[in-house]
Short mmCIF file of C-alpha atoms in Angstrom, two decimals:
data_model
loop_
_atom_site.label_atom_id
_atom_site.label_comp_id
_atom_site.label_asym_id
_atom_site.label_seq_id
_atom_site.Cartn_x
_atom_site.Cartn_y
_atom_site.Cartn_z
CA MET A 118 63.99 -55.04 93.66
CA ASN A 119 62.83 -51.44 94.10
CA ASN A 120 59.21 -50.42 94.55
CA TYR A 121 58.74 -49.50 90.96
CA SER A 122 60.00 -52.70 89.54
CA ARG A 123 58.11 -54.74 92.16
CA ARG A 124 54.86 -53.06 91.15
CA LYS A 125 55.70 -53.68 87.53
CA PHE A 126 56.57 -57.30 88.28
CA ILE A 127 53.29 -57.94 90.18
CA LYS A 128 51.34 -56.33 87.37
CA LEU A 129 53.16 -58.39 84.81
CA MET A 130 52.52 -61.59 86.77
CA ALA A 131 48.84 -60.75 87.19
CA GLY A 132 48.56 -59.99 83.50
CA THR A 133 50.26 -63.21 82.52
CA GLY A 134 48.01 -65.16 84.90
CA ALA A 135 44.91 -63.55 83.46
CA LEU A 136 46.11 -64.28 79.96
CA LEU A 137 46.92 -67.88 80.86
CA SER A 138 43.60 -68.53 82.56
CA ALA A 139 41.82 -66.77 79.71
CA SER A 140 43.53 -68.87 77.11
CA SER A 141 42.74 -72.08 79.02
CA LEU A 142 39.13 -70.95 79.26
CA LEU A 143 39.19 -70.26 75.56
CA THR A 144 40.53 -73.73 74.89
CA SER A 145 37.89 -75.42 76.99
CA CYS A 146 35.09 -73.34 75.50
CA ARG A 147 36.29 -73.93 72.02
CA LYS A 148 36.90 -77.64 72.49
CA THR A 149 34.15 -78.39 69.99
CA ALA A 150 34.67 -75.31 67.85
CA SER A 151 37.11 -76.83 65.46
CA ALA A 152 35.42 -80.25 65.51
CA ARG A 153 34.42 -81.38 62.06
CA VAL A 154 31.31 -83.50 61.72
CA VAL A 155 30.63 -84.95 58.28
CA ILE A 156 27.23 -86.46 57.53
CA VAL A 157 26.69 -88.68 54.48
CA GLY A 158 23.07 -88.89 53.34
CA GLY A 159 20.57 -86.02 53.41
CA GLY A 160 17.38 -87.93 54.07
CA PHE A 161 15.38 -88.12 57.30
CA GLY A 162 18.31 -89.31 59.42
CA GLY A 163 21.14 -87.17 58.04
CA SER A 164 19.20 -83.92 57.65
CA THR A 165 17.72 -84.17 61.16
CA CYS A 166 21.13 -84.96 62.61
CA ALA A 167 22.68 -81.87 60.92
CA LYS A 168 19.90 -79.61 62.17
CA TYR A 169 20.04 -80.82 65.78
CA LEU A 170 23.85 -80.84 65.87
CA ARG A 171 23.70 -77.17 64.98
CA SER A 172 21.06 -76.49 67.64
CA PHE A 173 23.15 -78.24 70.32
CA ASP A 174 26.41 -76.52 69.33
CA GLY A 175 26.71 -73.46 67.12
CA THR A 176 30.48 -73.79 66.82
CA LEU A 177 30.65 -77.17 65.06
CA ASP A 178 31.94 -77.39 61.50
CA ILE A 179 29.18 -79.49 59.89
CA THR A 180 29.19 -80.82 56.33
CA LEU A 181 26.18 -82.64 54.85
CA ILE A 182 26.84 -84.69 51.73
CA ASP A 183 24.16 -85.94 49.35
CA SER A 184 24.47 -86.51 45.61
CA ALA A 185 20.94 -85.21 44.98
CA LYS A 186 20.05 -81.51 45.02
CA ARG A 187 16.54 -82.41 46.19
CA PHE A 188 15.40 -85.24 48.41
CA VAL A 189 12.18 -87.03 47.46
CA THR A 190 10.49 -88.59 50.50
CA CYS A 191 9.24 -92.15 50.51
CA PRO A 192 6.51 -91.15 52.97
CA PHE A 193 3.59 -89.87 50.90
CA SER A 194 5.11 -91.21 47.65
CA ASN A 195 2.16 -93.63 47.55
CA MET A 196 0.00 -90.49 47.24
CA VAL A 197 1.97 -89.53 44.12
CA ILE A 198 1.73 -93.05 42.70
CA SER A 199 -2.05 -92.95 43.10
CA GLY A 200 -2.33 -89.46 41.59
CA MET A 201 -3.35 -87.62 44.76
CA GLN A 202 -0.22 -85.45 44.99
CA THR A 203 2.60 -84.11 42.79
CA MET A 204 6.27 -85.05 42.96
CA ASP A 205 7.02 -81.45 43.83
CA SER A 206 4.95 -81.73 47.01
CA ILE A 207 7.23 -84.49 48.34
CA SER A 208 10.58 -82.96 47.28
CA TYR A 209 12.87 -80.92 49.54
CA GLY A 210 16.02 -78.87 48.93
CA TYR A 211 18.77 -78.05 51.42
CA SER A 212 18.54 -74.24 51.71
CA ALA A 213 17.51 -74.43 55.39
CA GLN A 214 20.72 -76.28 56.13
CA THR A 215 22.95 -73.74 54.35
CA ASP A 216 21.02 -70.91 56.10
CA ARG A 217 22.06 -72.36 59.48
CA GLY A 218 25.67 -72.65 58.42
CA VAL A 219 25.80 -76.31 57.47
CA LYS A 220 28.02 -76.84 54.41
CA VAL A 221 26.04 -78.83 51.85
CA VAL A 222 28.06 -80.80 49.30
CA HIS A 223 26.38 -82.51 46.34
CA ALA A 224 28.69 -85.39 45.48
CA ARG A 225 28.98 -89.14 45.81
CA VAL A 226 31.29 -90.58 48.44
CA GLN A 227 33.82 -92.95 46.97
CA ASP A 228 35.45 -94.26 50.03
CA VAL A 229 35.80 -93.87 53.81
CA ASP A 230 39.11 -94.31 55.62
CA ALA A 231 38.02 -94.77 59.22
CA VAL A 232 41.60 -95.07 60.48
CA ALA A 233 42.87 -91.83 58.92
CA LYS A 234 39.42 -90.29 59.60
CA LYS A 235 38.85 -88.96 56.13
CA LEU A 236 36.59 -89.64 53.18
CA THR A 237 37.14 -89.29 49.46
CA LEU A 238 34.48 -87.98 47.12
CA GLU A 239 34.08 -89.30 43.57
CA ASP A 240 35.42 -86.03 42.20
CA GLY A 241 38.65 -86.64 44.13
CA ARG A 242 38.09 -84.18 46.97
CA VAL A 243 39.20 -85.41 50.39
CA LEU A 244 37.38 -84.40 53.59
CA GLY A 245 38.77 -84.99 57.07
CA TYR A 246 36.42 -85.51 60.02
CA ASP A 247 36.40 -85.80 63.78
CA ARG A 248 33.02 -87.56 63.76
CA LEU A 249 31.36 -89.17 60.74
CA VAL A 250 27.64 -89.94 60.46
CA LEU A 251 26.38 -92.28 57.76
CA SER A 252 22.69 -92.20 56.97
CA PRO A 253 22.75 -93.90 53.59
CA GLY A 254 19.31 -95.58 53.60
CA ILE A 255 18.90 -98.83 51.72
CA ASP A 256 20.25 -100.75 48.77
CA PHE A 257 18.77 -103.91 47.19
CA LYS A 258 19.91 -107.53 47.27
CA TRP A 259 19.44 -108.12 43.55
CA ASP A 260 21.44 -111.33 43.67
CA GLU A 261 18.73 -113.01 45.76
CA ILE A 262 16.23 -112.89 42.90
CA GLU A 263 16.95 -115.05 39.91
CA GLY A 264 16.55 -113.35 36.54
CA MET A 265 16.65 -109.82 37.90
CA GLN A 266 19.35 -107.12 37.99
CA VAL A 267 19.54 -103.41 38.83
CA SER A 268 18.65 -102.18 35.33
CA ASP A 269 15.46 -104.26 35.32
CA ALA A 270 13.93 -101.76 37.73
CA GLU A 271 13.33 -99.66 34.61
CA LEU A 272 10.73 -102.24 33.54
CA ILE A 273 9.65 -103.53 36.92
CA PRO A 274 9.88 -100.57 39.28
CA HIS A 275 10.38 -101.06 43.00
CA ALA A 276 9.56 -97.39 43.75
CA TRP A 277 11.10 -98.02 47.17
CA GLN A 278 13.42 -95.01 46.87
CA GLY A 279 11.71 -91.70 46.12
CA GLY A 280 12.37 -90.10 42.72
CA ALA A 281 12.31 -91.43 39.14
CA GLN A 282 11.06 -94.83 40.36
CA THR A 283 7.99 -93.20 41.91
CA THR A 284 7.14 -91.48 38.61
CA LEU A 285 7.74 -94.68 36.65
CA LEU A 286 5.29 -96.75 38.68
CA ARG A 287 2.73 -93.94 38.40
CA ARG A 288 3.14 -93.89 34.58
CA GLN A 289 2.71 -97.65 34.32
CA LEU A 290 -0.50 -97.52 36.36
CA THR A 291 -2.01 -94.71 34.30
CA ALA A 292 -1.14 -96.55 31.07
CA MET A 293 -2.71 -99.82 32.25
CA ARG A 294 -6.03 -101.03 30.76
CA ASN A 295 -9.22 -101.25 32.80
CA GLY A 296 -9.42 -104.90 33.88
CA GLY A 297 -5.65 -105.24 34.24
CA VAL A 298 -3.78 -106.97 37.05
CA VAL A 299 -1.29 -105.19 39.32
CA ILE A 300 1.13 -107.29 41.35
CA VAL A 301 2.69 -105.79 44.47
CA ALA A 302 5.36 -108.05 45.94
CA PRO A 303 6.67 -106.97 49.38
CA PRO A 304 9.94 -108.39 50.75
CA ASP A 305 10.74 -110.35 53.88
CA ASN A 306 11.76 -108.56 57.10
CA PRO A 307 13.68 -106.44 57.79
CA PHE A 308 12.95 -103.78 55.20
CA ARG A 309 12.28 -100.04 54.89
CA CYS A 310 8.82 -98.94 56.06
CA PRO A 311 6.99 -102.14 57.15
CA PRO A 312 3.44 -100.81 56.51
CA GLY A 313 4.48 -99.05 53.25
CA PRO A 314 3.67 -101.84 50.73
CA TYR A 315 0.18 -102.24 52.18
CA GLU A 316 -0.55 -98.51 52.09
CA ARG A 317 0.58 -98.68 48.47
CA VAL A 318 -1.85 -101.53 47.77
CA SER A 319 -4.61 -99.44 49.38
CA LEU A 320 -3.95 -96.27 47.43
CA ILE A 321 -3.47 -98.08 44.11
CA ALA A 322 -6.86 -99.72 44.84
CA HIS A 323 -8.30 -96.27 45.47
CA TYR A 324 -7.00 -95.11 42.08
CA LEU A 325 -8.24 -98.22 40.27
CA LYS A 326 -11.67 -98.05 41.90
CA GLN A 327 -12.12 -94.57 40.44
CA HIS A 328 -10.51 -95.01 37.01
CA LYS A 329 -10.20 -98.74 36.19
CA PRO A 330 -12.74 -100.50 38.41
CA ARG A 331 -12.53 -103.92 36.70
CA SER A 332 -8.84 -104.23 37.65
CA LYS A 333 -7.36 -106.40 40.41
CA ILE A 334 -4.39 -106.25 42.77
CA LEU A 335 -2.50 -109.39 43.71
CA VAL A 336 -0.21 -109.07 46.72
CA LEU A 337 2.51 -111.73 46.62
CA ASP A 338 4.13 -111.45 50.02
CA ALA A 339 7.41 -113.01 51.12
CA LYS A 340 6.02 -112.98 54.68
CA ASP A 341 3.17 -114.72 56.46
CA LYS A 342 2.09 -111.62 58.37
CA PHE A 343 2.61 -107.88 58.06
CA SER A 344 2.38 -104.55 59.87
CA LYS A 345 -1.16 -103.41 60.82
CA GLN A 346 -2.43 -106.49 58.95
CA ALA A 347 -5.88 -106.75 60.55
CA LEU A 348 -6.49 -103.03 60.01
CA PHE A 349 -5.40 -103.07 56.37
CA MET A 350 -7.43 -106.17 55.57
CA GLN A 351 -10.49 -104.70 57.26
CA GLY A 352 -10.09 -101.53 55.18
CA TRP A 353 -9.62 -103.43 51.90
CA LYS A 354 -12.76 -105.46 52.56
CA GLU A 355 -14.75 -102.36 53.40
CA LEU A 356 -13.48 -99.99 50.69
CA TYR A 357 -12.32 -102.23 47.84
CA PRO A 358 -14.36 -105.45 48.05
CA GLY A 359 -13.12 -108.16 45.69
CA MET A 360 -10.26 -106.05 44.35
CA VAL A 361 -7.31 -107.05 46.57
CA GLU A 362 -6.03 -110.61 47.05
CA TRP A 363 -3.18 -111.20 49.52
CA VAL A 364 -1.08 -114.37 49.29
CA ALA A 365 1.10 -115.30 52.29
CA GLY A 366 4.70 -116.35 51.73
CA SER A 367 4.15 -119.95 52.87
CA ASN A 368 1.09 -120.14 50.65
CA GLY A 369 2.98 -119.42 47.40
CA GLY A 370 3.45 -115.68 47.85
CA ARG A 371 7.25 -115.75 48.13
CA ILE A 372 8.82 -114.92 44.75
CA ASP A 373 12.34 -116.11 43.96
CA GLU A 374 12.48 -115.79 40.19
CA ILE A 375 11.31 -113.15 37.71
CA ASP A 376 11.02 -113.20 33.93
CA VAL A 377 11.37 -109.47 33.40
CA ALA A 378 10.41 -109.33 29.70
CA ALA A 379 7.25 -111.37 30.25
CA ARG A 380 6.41 -109.60 33.55
CA SER A 381 6.07 -113.05 35.09
CA LEU A 382 6.89 -113.93 38.68
CA TYR A 383 7.65 -117.42 39.90
CA ALA A 384 6.91 -118.51 43.45
CA ALA A 385 9.15 -120.88 45.36
CA PHE A 386 6.62 -123.68 44.79
CA GLY A 387 6.51 -123.16 41.01
CA ASP A 388 3.35 -121.09 40.67
CA ALA A 389 3.64 -118.45 37.91
CA HIS A 390 1.93 -115.08 38.05
CA MET A 391 1.65 -112.59 35.16
CA ALA A 392 0.52 -109.01 35.46
CA ASP A 393 0.10 -105.78 33.52
CA VAL A 394 2.04 -103.83 36.15
CA VAL A 395 4.52 -105.43 38.52
CA ASN A 396 5.79 -103.62 41.59
CA PHE A 397 8.41 -105.98 42.95
CA ILE A 398 10.07 -104.64 46.11
CA PRO A 399 13.38 -106.52 46.40
CA PRO A 400 15.00 -107.70 49.64
CA GLN A 401 17.16 -104.98 51.17
CA LYS A 402 20.47 -104.16 52.85
CA ALA A 403 22.25 -101.02 54.06
CA GLY A 404 23.13 -98.34 51.47
CA VAL A 405 26.22 -98.78 49.29
CA ILE A 406 28.62 -96.58 51.27
CA ALA A 407 28.05 -98.61 54.46
CA HIS A 408 29.32 -101.71 52.65
CA ARG A 409 32.25 -99.89 51.06
CA SER A 410 33.23 -98.53 54.47
CA GLY A 411 33.31 -102.03 55.95
CA LEU A 412 30.56 -101.26 58.47
CA THR A 413 28.07 -104.04 57.70
CA ASN A 414 27.36 -107.41 59.32
CA ASN A 415 26.63 -110.72 57.57
CA ASP A 416 23.01 -109.69 56.95
CA GLY A 417 24.07 -106.47 55.22
CA TRP A 418 23.10 -104.03 57.99
CA CYS A 419 25.24 -101.98 60.43
CA ASP A 420 25.59 -102.99 64.08
CA VAL A 421 25.81 -99.95 66.35
CA ASP A 422 25.84 -99.07 70.04
CA GLN A 423 22.10 -98.44 70.20
CA ARG A 424 22.53 -95.74 72.82
CA THR A 425 24.67 -93.48 70.63
CA PHE A 426 24.56 -95.08 67.14
CA GLU A 427 28.35 -95.30 67.07
CA SER A 428 29.44 -98.18 64.85
CA LYS A 429 30.54 -101.36 66.64
CA ILE A 430 33.24 -101.70 63.98
CA HIS A 431 34.76 -98.21 63.63
CA LYS A 432 35.23 -95.62 66.39
CA ASP A 433 33.88 -92.10 65.76
CA VAL A 434 31.71 -93.36 62.88
CA TYR A 435 27.94 -93.35 63.53
CA VAL A 436 25.24 -95.08 61.47
CA ILE A 437 21.61 -93.99 61.70
CA GLY A 438 18.35 -94.68 59.88
CA ASP A 439 17.42 -97.71 57.78
CA ALA A 440 21.05 -98.88 57.48
CA SER A 441 21.46 -99.40 61.24
CA VAL A 442 20.33 -102.28 63.46
CA ALA A 443 18.28 -100.35 66.02
CA GLY A 444 16.72 -102.99 68.28
CA ALA A 445 12.92 -102.80 68.41
CA MET A 446 12.73 -99.72 66.14
CA PRO A 447 11.45 -100.27 62.60
CA LYS A 448 13.21 -98.91 59.52
CA SER A 449 11.22 -95.74 58.89
CA GLY A 450 11.76 -92.08 58.08
CA PHE A 451 10.31 -91.23 61.47
CA ALA A 452 12.67 -93.61 63.28
CA ALA A 453 15.59 -92.10 61.34
CA ASN A 454 14.52 -88.60 62.45
CA SER A 455 14.40 -89.77 66.07
CA GLN A 456 17.79 -91.47 65.77
CA GLY A 457 19.29 -88.36 64.11
CA LYS A 458 18.46 -86.34 67.26
CA VAL A 459 19.85 -88.93 69.68
CA CYS A 460 23.00 -89.28 67.55
CA ALA A 461 23.46 -85.48 67.46
CA ALA A 462 23.26 -85.37 71.27
CA ALA A 463 25.69 -88.30 71.55
CA ILE A 464 28.25 -86.65 69.24
CA VAL A 465 28.16 -83.26 70.99
CA SER A 466 28.39 -84.98 74.39
CA SER A 467 31.36 -87.07 73.28
CA LEU A 468 33.18 -84.04 71.83
CA ARG A 469 32.68 -82.21 75.11
CA GLY A 470 33.69 -85.27 77.13
CA VAL A 471 30.46 -85.30 79.11
CA ALA A 472 27.86 -88.02 79.64
CA MET A 473 24.73 -87.90 77.51
CA PRO A 474 21.43 -88.08 79.44
CA ASP A 475 19.44 -91.27 78.79
CA PRO A 476 17.97 -91.23 75.28
CA SER A 477 14.30 -91.58 74.39
CA TYR A 478 13.23 -92.63 70.90
CA VAL A 479 9.89 -92.67 69.14
CA ASN A 480 8.18 -93.92 66.02
CA THR A 481 4.83 -92.94 64.53
CA CYS A 482 3.70 -94.27 61.16
CA TYR A 483 0.43 -93.28 59.57
CA SER A 484 -0.95 -95.16 56.58
CA LEU A 485 -3.82 -94.05 54.38
CA VAL A 486 -6.18 -96.81 53.34
CA SER A 487 -8.07 -94.12 51.38
CA PRO A 488 -7.84 -90.30 51.45
CA ASP A 489 -10.39 -90.24 54.30
CA TYR A 490 -9.35 -93.39 56.09
CA GLY A 491 -6.17 -93.31 58.15
CA ILE A 492 -4.60 -95.89 60.49
CA SER A 493 -1.49 -95.58 62.64
CA VAL A 494 1.10 -97.35 64.72
CA ALA A 495 3.03 -95.59 67.49
CA ALA A 496 5.78 -96.62 69.85
CA VAL A 497 8.06 -95.11 72.48
CA TYR A 498 11.45 -96.71 73.10
CA ARG A 499 14.24 -96.62 75.69
CA HIS A 500 17.64 -98.17 75.88
CA SER A 501 19.27 -100.57 78.31
CA LYS A 502 22.64 -102.25 78.10
CA GLU A 503 21.05 -105.70 78.19
CA LYS A 504 18.12 -105.17 75.82
CA GLY A 505 19.41 -102.42 73.48
CA ILE A 506 16.50 -100.32 72.20
CA TYR A 507 13.24 -101.71 73.57
CA LYS A 508 9.62 -100.60 73.46
CA THR A 509 8.02 -99.00 76.54
CA GLY A 510 4.65 -98.01 75.15
CA GLY A 511 2.50 -97.47 72.09
CA GLY A 512 0.05 -99.43 69.99
CA VAL A 513 -2.00 -99.51 66.77
CA SER A 514 -5.34 -97.95 65.85
CA PRO A 515 -8.32 -99.91 67.23
CA LEU A 516 -10.14 -102.34 64.92
CA ASP A 517 -13.55 -101.23 66.09
CA ALA A 518 -13.10 -97.51 65.34
CA ASP A 519 -15.83 -95.61 63.51
CA ALA A 520 -15.55 -93.55 60.28
CA ALA A 521 -15.00 -90.34 62.25
CA TYR A 522 -11.93 -91.82 63.96
CA ARG A 523 -10.50 -93.00 60.61
CA LEU A 524 -11.10 -89.55 59.14
CA ARG A 525 -9.33 -87.89 62.08
CA GLU A 526 -6.37 -90.18 61.57
CA ALA A 527 -6.33 -89.41 57.83
CA ARG A 528 -6.13 -85.69 58.70
CA TYR A 529 -3.44 -86.31 61.30
CA ALA A 530 -1.51 -88.29 58.67
CA ARG A 531 -1.23 -85.08 56.62
CA GLY A 532 -0.37 -83.06 59.73
CA TRP A 533 2.24 -85.69 60.58
CA TYR A 534 3.82 -85.27 57.14
CA ASP A 535 3.79 -81.45 57.40
CA SER A 536 5.48 -81.61 60.81
CA ILE A 537 8.11 -84.26 60.20
CA THR A 538 9.22 -82.76 56.92
CA MET A 539 9.50 -79.35 58.64
CA ASP A 540 11.39 -80.89 61.57
CA THR A 541 13.74 -82.62 59.12
CA PHE A 542 14.15 -80.37 56.09
CA GLY A 543 12.91 -76.98 57.42
CA MET B 36 43.69 -53.67 75.10
CA LYS B 37 42.47 -55.60 78.13
CA ARG B 38 38.84 -54.83 77.28
CA ILE B 39 39.30 -55.99 73.74
CA LEU B 40 40.90 -59.19 75.00
CA ILE B 41 38.01 -59.85 77.40
CA PHE B 42 35.53 -59.13 74.64
CA LEU B 43 37.27 -61.53 72.27
CA ILE B 44 37.40 -64.30 74.87
CA LEU B 45 33.71 -63.88 75.70
CA TYR B 46 32.87 -63.68 72.00
CA PHE B 47 34.65 -66.91 71.15
CA CYS B 48 33.30 -68.64 74.25
CA PHE B 49 29.69 -67.77 73.79
CA ILE B 50 29.06 -67.15 70.14
CA GLY B 51 28.15 -70.77 69.69
CA GLU B 52 26.67 -71.21 73.13
CA VAL B 53 24.21 -68.32 73.26
CA LEU B 54 21.67 -69.96 70.97
CA ALA B 55 22.63 -73.55 71.78
CA VAL B 56 20.12 -75.91 73.33
CA GLU B 57 21.53 -77.54 76.44
CA ILE B 58 21.38 -81.34 76.23
CA THR B 59 19.28 -82.22 79.26
CA ARG B 60 17.06 -85.19 80.06
CA ALA B 61 14.03 -82.99 79.34
CA VAL B 62 15.43 -82.17 75.89
CA MET B 63 16.15 -85.82 75.11
CA LEU B 64 12.53 -86.64 75.91
CA SER B 65 10.96 -83.60 74.30
CA ASN B 66 12.80 -83.76 71.00
CA SER B 67 10.77 -86.91 70.30
CA CYS B 68 7.59 -84.81 70.29
CA ALA B 69 8.91 -82.40 67.65
CA ALA B 70 8.57 -84.80 64.73
CA CYS B 71 4.75 -84.64 65.00
CA HIS B 72 4.22 -81.37 66.89
CA GLY B 73 6.89 -79.44 64.96
CA THR B 74 10.39 -78.27 65.88
CA HIS B 75 10.15 -76.52 69.31
CA GLY B 76 6.49 -77.62 69.40
CA LYS B 77 5.49 -75.23 66.60
CA SER B 78 3.25 -77.34 64.39
CA PRO B 79 2.77 -76.17 60.80
CA GLY B 80 -0.38 -78.21 60.14
CA GLU B 81 -3.20 -80.35 61.53
CA ILE B 82 -1.42 -81.53 64.67
CA PRO B 83 -1.78 -79.13 67.63
CA ALA B 84 1.15 -76.82 68.51
CA ILE B 85 2.37 -77.32 72.10
CA ASN B 86 4.96 -74.54 72.53
CA GLY B 87 4.21 -72.02 75.24
CA LYS B 88 1.23 -73.95 76.62
CA SER B 89 1.20 -74.00 80.41
CA SER B 90 3.05 -76.82 82.07
CA ARG B 91 -0.12 -77.75 83.94
CA PHE B 92 -2.15 -78.01 80.71
CA ILE B 93 0.42 -80.24 78.98
CA SER B 94 1.01 -82.54 81.94
CA GLN B 95 -2.69 -82.91 82.66
CA ALA B 96 -3.45 -83.67 79.01
CA LEU B 97 -0.68 -86.32 78.87
CA LEU B 98 -1.82 -87.94 82.12
CA GLU B 99 -5.43 -88.02 80.89
CA PHE B 100 -4.32 -89.48 77.53
CA ARG B 101 -2.34 -92.15 79.31
CA GLU B 102 -5.24 -93.13 81.56
CA GLY B 103 -7.78 -93.07 78.72
CA ARG B 104 -9.72 -90.21 80.29
CA ARG B 105 -9.27 -87.88 77.32
CA SER B 106 -10.49 -88.50 73.77
CA ALA B 107 -7.52 -89.36 71.58
CA THR B 108 -6.26 -91.24 68.56
CA VAL B 109 -2.52 -91.75 68.66
CA MET B 110 -1.74 -89.75 71.82
CA GLY B 111 -3.53 -92.26 74.05
CA ARG B 112 -1.02 -94.84 72.82
CA HIS B 113 2.06 -92.59 72.92
CA ALA B 114 1.42 -91.42 76.48
CA THR B 115 1.68 -95.00 77.79
CA GLY B 116 5.44 -94.79 77.13
CA TYR B 117 6.13 -92.06 79.73
CA SER B 118 6.29 -92.00 83.54
CA ASP B 119 4.75 -89.21 85.66
CA GLU B 120 8.17 -87.68 86.15
CA GLU B 121 8.95 -87.75 82.42
CA ILE B 122 5.58 -86.18 81.63
CA GLN B 123 6.42 -83.34 84.04
CA LEU B 124 9.83 -82.78 82.41
CA ILE B 125 8.25 -82.64 78.94
CA ALA B 126 5.45 -80.32 80.14
CA ASP B 127 7.90 -77.95 81.84
CA TYR B 128 10.14 -77.89 78.76
CA PHE B 129 7.46 -76.97 76.20
CA SER B 130 5.95 -74.40 78.56
CA THR B 131 9.21 -72.45 78.38
CA LEU B 132 9.38 -72.35 74.57
CA PRO B 133 8.22 -69.13 72.91
#
C-alpha cells in the first residue's frame, strides 16, 4: 500500500467509524421516536396522559381517541344542575392537544387486539400501537336493577356522565312544582366520585331553598355510610333544615327495583318511594371498551400493576382512571389526572428501557354544600409491592371550622376546578 | 457534507429532547402539585402559583403546613404526606420553573 492509498484508507476507515457510531447514536436517541402511543378516552385520565407523554418525550407519535368533540366534566356538573353555571363553562375541546402535536381522532373504538397490538375503529380504520392507554371511565350495571334498562335514563336520569344527562336532570328540577319530592339514590361502593351524590343533594337543596322551598329531598342510599358524611350532614342541618332526609342502605335505602313509568322505587325490604324527580345513580363498572378488550375482572373493573397502570392481563396495555383498580385511591377526575401523569412516566421509561423513579399520587376533592360553603378531602399516596397504592397522608375538613374557613374552601373549590381543567385540557 | 451529517444527527437526537422534562424523582413528586397549583405551578385562579418562588420559601411553607404552624385549609393535610427530603425536592424543583 503506498502512502496515498494508506492515507485514503485511514480516512475512509475513520469516516466509516464516524458514520457507524453516529448511526448507532441516532438509533439510541430515536428509540422512542417511532413509538406509537394510542390513548382511548379524552377525559381527565386520557387527556392528562397525552399532555404529560408529550412533555416527557417530544418524539412520541401520540393519538388520542374520543368519540365526543367536547368533553363535559362531571366535576362542577352539580353546579349546572342547580343553575349556578352553564354547560359551556364545564365543556372542553381538544385544540390544546392538537397544538402540541397529539393526533386527536373522534371515533368509537370497536375492538382491541392486544396480541397483534392494534385497534379497530367503528368506521373500519385500524391503528397499530406500541403502547395502548385506556381511560374509558364508567359504564352502568343496568342488569342489577329490576325494571330498568339503558333507555330509561331518558326518564330517570343518572347524570353521572357529563353531557345530555346533566341538562336533563336540570330540566326536570326546573319543571318540578314547589312542594315536590326529589329522590337521589347513590350506589354502593366502588363508584365514580364518592362525595359527588352528596354534593348534588346539597346543591339541589340550595336551588330548592331559593325557588321551591316547600320541596323535600329523599336520599335513598345503597350504603350505610358515605364520604365526608359528618361534614355533609352538619351542612344540611345548618343550611337546609328539614329539607334533606338520608336513609341508610340497611334501613331501607337500598333500591333493587324501579317502576320507571310511575317514578317509583322499591327498597329491598319492600318499601315503595314515589317522587316528582328521581335521580337514580346505578351501580357501575369499567367503560365498555375495557370489557370488549377482555381487561376486566369479575367485578367489572381492570386490575393493573398499580406502580405503572399496565394491565395485569395484557402487556403494553395500560388502564387509568375510574376503570382501574387503584388501591386506596378513589375513582375521581383528580385521581385520574394523577394516574395519567404516573402512567405517562411509566410508558416513556419502559420505551427507553430505564427504571421509573418511585411514583407519588394525590387526590383532592372539594364539594360545595352551598356556593359559600366548601368542604374537602385530600390524600397523598405511594406504592409498595406488598400494599399496592396506599395512603401516606391527608384528611378531611375539620367539623368545628367557622364560616370563614368554609368560605375559603368554597373559593379554593373554584380555584381547584380552574387549575385541574387547565392541567388536563389546557 | 460532514457538517450537514452532524447537524442532522444532532437535530434528530435533540429535537424531541430539548423541551422534554426529564423524569426524575422530583418531577414524579412535583407533578402531583400541578393539578391544584397549575401545570408547572402556574395557577390560573384562586390557588396560589408556586413557580419561581424561592426554594427556601416553598420548603419552609410546606414544613410549617405539616407541623400546623401555618394557617391552612387543605395544605395542612396534604403536607403530612411528604418527608423532609421530599419537601426539599419539590421546593427545589418549583424554584427552577420560570
